[in-house]
XYZ file of C-alpha atoms in Angstrom:
315
model
C 7.610 90.321 66.488
C 9.354 87.013 66.747
C 13.093 86.628 66.436
C 13.887 83.663 64.239
C 17.508 83.285 65.310
C 16.751 82.851 69.001
C 15.154 79.427 68.634
C 17.485 77.771 66.171
C 20.806 79.622 66.438
C 21.259 79.941 70.209
C 22.255 76.484 71.439
C 22.268 75.159 74.936
C 25.414 74.521 76.937
C 25.535 70.883 75.932
C 24.855 71.399 72.226
C 27.763 73.812 71.743
C 30.242 71.247 73.000
C 28.608 68.110 71.623
C 27.791 69.077 68.020
C 30.593 69.987 65.623
C 28.215 71.214 62.859
C 26.966 74.112 64.985
C 27.305 77.550 63.354
C 26.400 80.413 65.690
C 24.406 83.419 64.550
C 26.419 86.657 64.163
C 23.528 89.094 64.207
C 23.681 91.926 66.814
C 20.905 90.460 68.916
C 22.513 87.015 69.040
C 25.912 88.438 70.055
C 24.313 90.501 72.825
C 22.382 87.513 74.170
C 25.483 85.315 74.032
C 27.549 87.871 75.994
C 24.856 88.195 78.635
C 24.678 84.431 79.136
C 28.416 83.622 79.117
C 30.393 85.194 82.031
C 34.134 85.648 81.858
C 35.327 84.130 85.112
C 38.901 83.419 86.154
C 39.839 79.826 86.833
C 39.180 78.978 90.409
C 42.359 78.617 92.423
C 42.657 76.123 95.222
C 42.199 77.552 98.692
C 45.152 78.480 100.871
C 44.166 75.865 103.392
C 44.661 73.102 100.836
C 47.940 74.500 99.464
C 49.699 74.649 102.881
C 50.822 71.385 104.381
C 49.711 70.182 107.781
C 53.274 70.457 109.148
C 53.536 74.132 108.116
C 50.172 74.935 109.729
C 51.320 73.226 112.947
C 54.565 75.200 113.068
C 52.752 78.478 112.316
C 50.735 78.313 115.531
C 52.432 80.166 118.440
C 53.387 78.012 121.398
C 52.753 80.680 124.019
C 49.918 82.885 122.745
C 49.804 86.294 124.398
C 47.220 88.994 124.535
C 47.401 91.964 122.215
C 49.497 94.910 123.386
C 47.452 97.792 124.730
C 49.157 101.041 125.816
C 48.301 101.812 129.413
C 49.179 104.815 131.569
C 52.014 104.485 134.056
C 49.925 105.588 137.026
C 46.414 104.262 136.713
C 45.184 105.921 139.872
C 45.619 109.494 141.075
C 48.445 110.002 143.529
C 48.469 112.736 146.131
C 51.649 114.768 146.591
C 52.461 115.951 150.084
C 54.410 119.188 150.576
C 57.165 118.780 153.138
C 58.369 121.814 155.091
C 61.170 120.598 157.343
C 62.148 124.129 158.426
C 58.894 124.364 160.434
C 59.583 121.255 162.458
C 60.918 121.714 165.998
C 63.951 119.515 165.328
C 65.037 121.622 162.327
C 68.535 123.052 162.578
C 69.310 126.752 162.532
C 70.940 126.477 159.116
C 67.780 125.002 157.531
C 65.626 127.711 159.132
C 67.868 130.463 157.771
C 68.000 128.912 154.297
C 64.179 128.911 154.152
C 64.067 132.706 154.479
C 64.679 134.832 151.347
C 67.360 137.505 151.127
C 66.579 140.879 152.646
C 67.451 142.659 149.430
C 64.685 140.851 147.524
C 62.100 141.484 150.249
C 62.875 145.216 150.446
C 62.711 145.531 146.655
C 59.308 143.774 146.605
C 58.006 146.029 149.417
C 59.020 149.201 147.593
C 57.610 147.996 144.263
C 54.195 146.794 145.481
C 53.596 149.201 148.405
C 50.470 150.714 146.840
C 48.982 147.344 145.808
C 49.433 145.451 149.097
C 46.984 145.618 151.972
C 47.972 146.806 155.431
C 47.895 143.321 156.902
C 50.145 141.914 154.172
C 52.588 144.796 154.670
C 52.863 143.914 158.364
C 53.616 140.275 157.456
C 56.267 141.464 155.015
C 57.881 143.644 157.713
C 58.036 140.674 160.092
C 59.658 138.543 157.386
C 62.228 141.300 156.755
C 63.090 141.494 160.460
C 63.598 137.707 160.620
C 65.763 137.446 157.530
C 67.868 140.539 158.222
C 69.870 138.715 160.903
C 70.594 135.543 158.896
C 74.134 134.734 157.834
C 73.203 134.446 154.164
C 71.614 137.906 154.068
C 74.716 139.400 155.628
C 76.922 137.649 153.087
C 74.728 138.926 150.250
C 75.223 142.518 151.434
C 78.999 142.235 151.721
C 80.838 144.392 149.226
C 84.137 143.015 148.009
C 87.142 145.343 148.015
C 87.969 146.925 144.696
C 90.884 145.265 142.938
C 93.420 147.667 141.561
C 94.449 147.240 137.984
C 97.752 145.555 137.332
C 100.494 147.995 136.633
C 103.307 147.435 134.189
C 106.889 146.762 135.221
C 109.346 149.617 135.471
C 112.635 149.461 133.511
C 114.563 148.532 136.678
C 112.116 145.735 137.518
C 112.240 144.442 133.953
C 116.057 144.383 134.058
C 116.030 142.449 137.334
C 113.524 140.026 135.820
C 115.732 139.466 132.761
C 118.763 138.855 134.970
C 116.774 136.338 136.972
C 115.724 134.506 133.789
C 119.315 134.340 132.513
C 120.530 133.046 135.854
C 117.865 130.340 136.143
C 118.110 129.274 132.484
C 121.660 128.018 132.937
C 122.127 124.292 133.632
C 122.674 123.231 137.169
C 126.310 122.647 138.102
C 127.114 118.963 138.335
C 128.350 118.100 141.777
C 131.447 115.969 141.885
C 131.109 113.003 144.150
C 133.838 112.548 146.668
C 135.801 109.371 146.221
C 135.545 107.090 149.192
C 138.936 105.818 150.243
C 138.557 102.286 151.454
C 141.074 101.107 154.009
C 143.460 98.520 152.600
C 145.139 95.748 154.556
C 148.115 93.577 153.690
C 147.521 89.986 152.576
C 149.173 88.566 155.707
C 146.356 89.949 157.856
C 143.632 88.468 155.629
C 144.951 84.905 155.326
C 143.289 83.729 158.519
C 139.961 85.178 157.387
C 140.282 83.581 153.949
C 140.966 80.174 155.481
C 137.915 80.530 157.683
C 135.704 81.402 154.707
C 137.129 78.578 152.584
C 136.049 75.910 155.048
C 132.680 74.279 154.182
C 129.778 75.300 156.350
C 128.490 71.735 156.606
C 131.533 69.387 156.596
C 131.112 65.882 155.207
C 133.011 62.682 155.800
C 135.620 61.705 153.289
C 134.656 58.856 150.962
C 136.955 55.918 151.666
C 135.234 53.220 149.585
C 136.134 51.843 146.199
C 135.504 54.176 143.275
C 132.968 53.024 140.732
C 134.523 52.241 137.364
C 133.413 54.538 134.564
C 132.225 53.447 131.124
C 135.145 51.734 129.403
C 135.957 52.517 125.767
C 135.591 49.797 123.188
C 138.786 48.164 121.848
C 137.920 49.184 118.279
C 137.621 52.841 119.337
C 141.121 52.763 120.844
C 142.598 51.488 117.575
C 140.672 53.939 115.325
C 142.546 56.678 113.452
C 140.968 60.090 112.848
C 140.563 61.160 109.226
C 141.638 64.518 107.847
C 138.064 65.818 107.914
C 137.563 64.829 111.567
C 140.889 66.433 112.485
C 139.841 69.629 110.719
C 136.497 69.698 112.537
C 138.232 69.107 115.880
C 140.252 72.295 115.568
C 138.814 75.297 117.481
C 137.180 78.081 115.530
C 139.225 81.144 114.754
C 138.500 83.988 117.092
C 138.826 87.675 116.508
C 138.924 87.363 112.744
C 138.563 91.094 112.352
C 141.874 91.648 114.125
C 143.609 89.203 111.783
C 142.396 91.031 108.679
C 140.465 89.964 105.602
C 140.147 86.214 105.182
C 141.748 85.136 101.889
C 140.108 82.162 100.235
C 142.439 79.366 99.180
C 141.776 78.711 95.477
C 144.622 76.287 94.927
C 143.907 72.814 93.624
C 144.209 70.075 96.211
C 147.091 67.640 95.963
C 144.761 64.690 95.349
C 143.555 66.322 92.128
C 147.085 66.967 90.888
C 148.112 63.371 91.560
C 145.026 61.884 89.870
C 145.514 59.863 86.640
C 142.895 60.214 83.894
C 141.258 57.063 82.559
C 141.102 56.101 78.896
C 137.496 57.300 78.597
C 138.312 60.707 80.062
C 141.303 61.048 77.718
C 139.082 60.144 74.756
C 136.468 62.756 75.695
C 139.136 65.406 76.229
C 140.281 65.242 72.561
C 138.739 68.032 70.460
C 136.422 66.966 67.630
C 137.371 67.649 63.993
C 134.822 68.447 61.262
C 137.011 67.924 58.164
C 135.012 65.141 56.529
C 131.670 66.996 56.663
C 130.241 67.946 53.237
C 129.880 71.724 53.344
C 129.764 73.594 50.051
C 129.918 77.006 51.694
C 133.203 76.133 53.437
C 134.911 75.103 50.177
C 133.374 77.907 48.059
C 132.335 80.730 50.338
C 131.382 83.107 47.472
C 128.956 80.812 45.633
C 125.405 81.958 44.864
C 122.384 79.693 44.839
C 120.843 78.943 41.404
C 117.399 80.179 42.477
C 118.878 83.538 43.424
C 120.257 83.957 39.871
C 116.837 83.299 38.312
C 114.948 85.707 40.611
C 113.617 89.007 39.235
C 113.650 92.149 41.352
C 110.347 93.943 41.941
C 109.736 97.645 41.435
C 109.923 98.281 45.160
C 113.318 96.547 45.456
C 114.654 98.530 42.494
C 113.416 101.721 44.119
C 115.128 100.867 47.389
C 118.349 99.852 45.575
C 118.845 103.344 44.140
C 121.352 105.466 46.085
C 119.948 108.288 48.156
C 120.523 111.859 47.103
C 123.098 113.676 49.150
C 121.787 116.686 51.025
C 123.461 119.986 50.221
């Protein structure tokens, strides 16, 4: 059976884009063939190599490339451990030899516990070890029994009273010792004059200056003729001392004499005269009880009439 739509309706790749009069076939077989031929692919993106600049690729390379980290054991080769027994050496001291032996108490306890499980030869070795360690200093110290400590007894009433008296006596402040005044020997002034003259003499004497004295800076003629003003004279006076002893400082509020002697100018006298407002047109001043015409024509609202009524007096 031939399919008529396959020859005429299914165009090639070029015909679908070139011809604008193409009408595709919508039968089930044509749709299935069209879907099998056309693949839905995503647009191809440019490669990463082309998107990254040459400068970025150069900077991305490490300058000092290193090998990858691999965990390794600390000791790669087996190490033999040697057991050191210094107490067996001939140069070992007596203290080291005695410390190497166990306490007699532990050896005797082990002998009594494992007597039935130890061979005869091992028991003989254990007896020899007990004989060696029984004379060591550390075994003797381990067997020493400390004296029993008696329990502390309470204080009797007499002892408690003596203790309280001792506390009261020691709680008091120490008595302050008075220092003895040292009396210095005094001598009359006549006996000390010679010593004072000796001390007043310079240790390194100098020759007296016999030359002409250098003249100091001379004052200007204008300064000698100048007269000090009142302000300069006031500033030259020394500051008052011990103001608290003199009492509260009262401020002088009197007018200075220069102000009292001053004569006012014509302009000041003109400004000092009070202004008069007699010629000003003011209808309220002439007729204070007048009412404006608009107020006479106004009509009161219901709310104003309600508020104008007198309030009822409360009983």
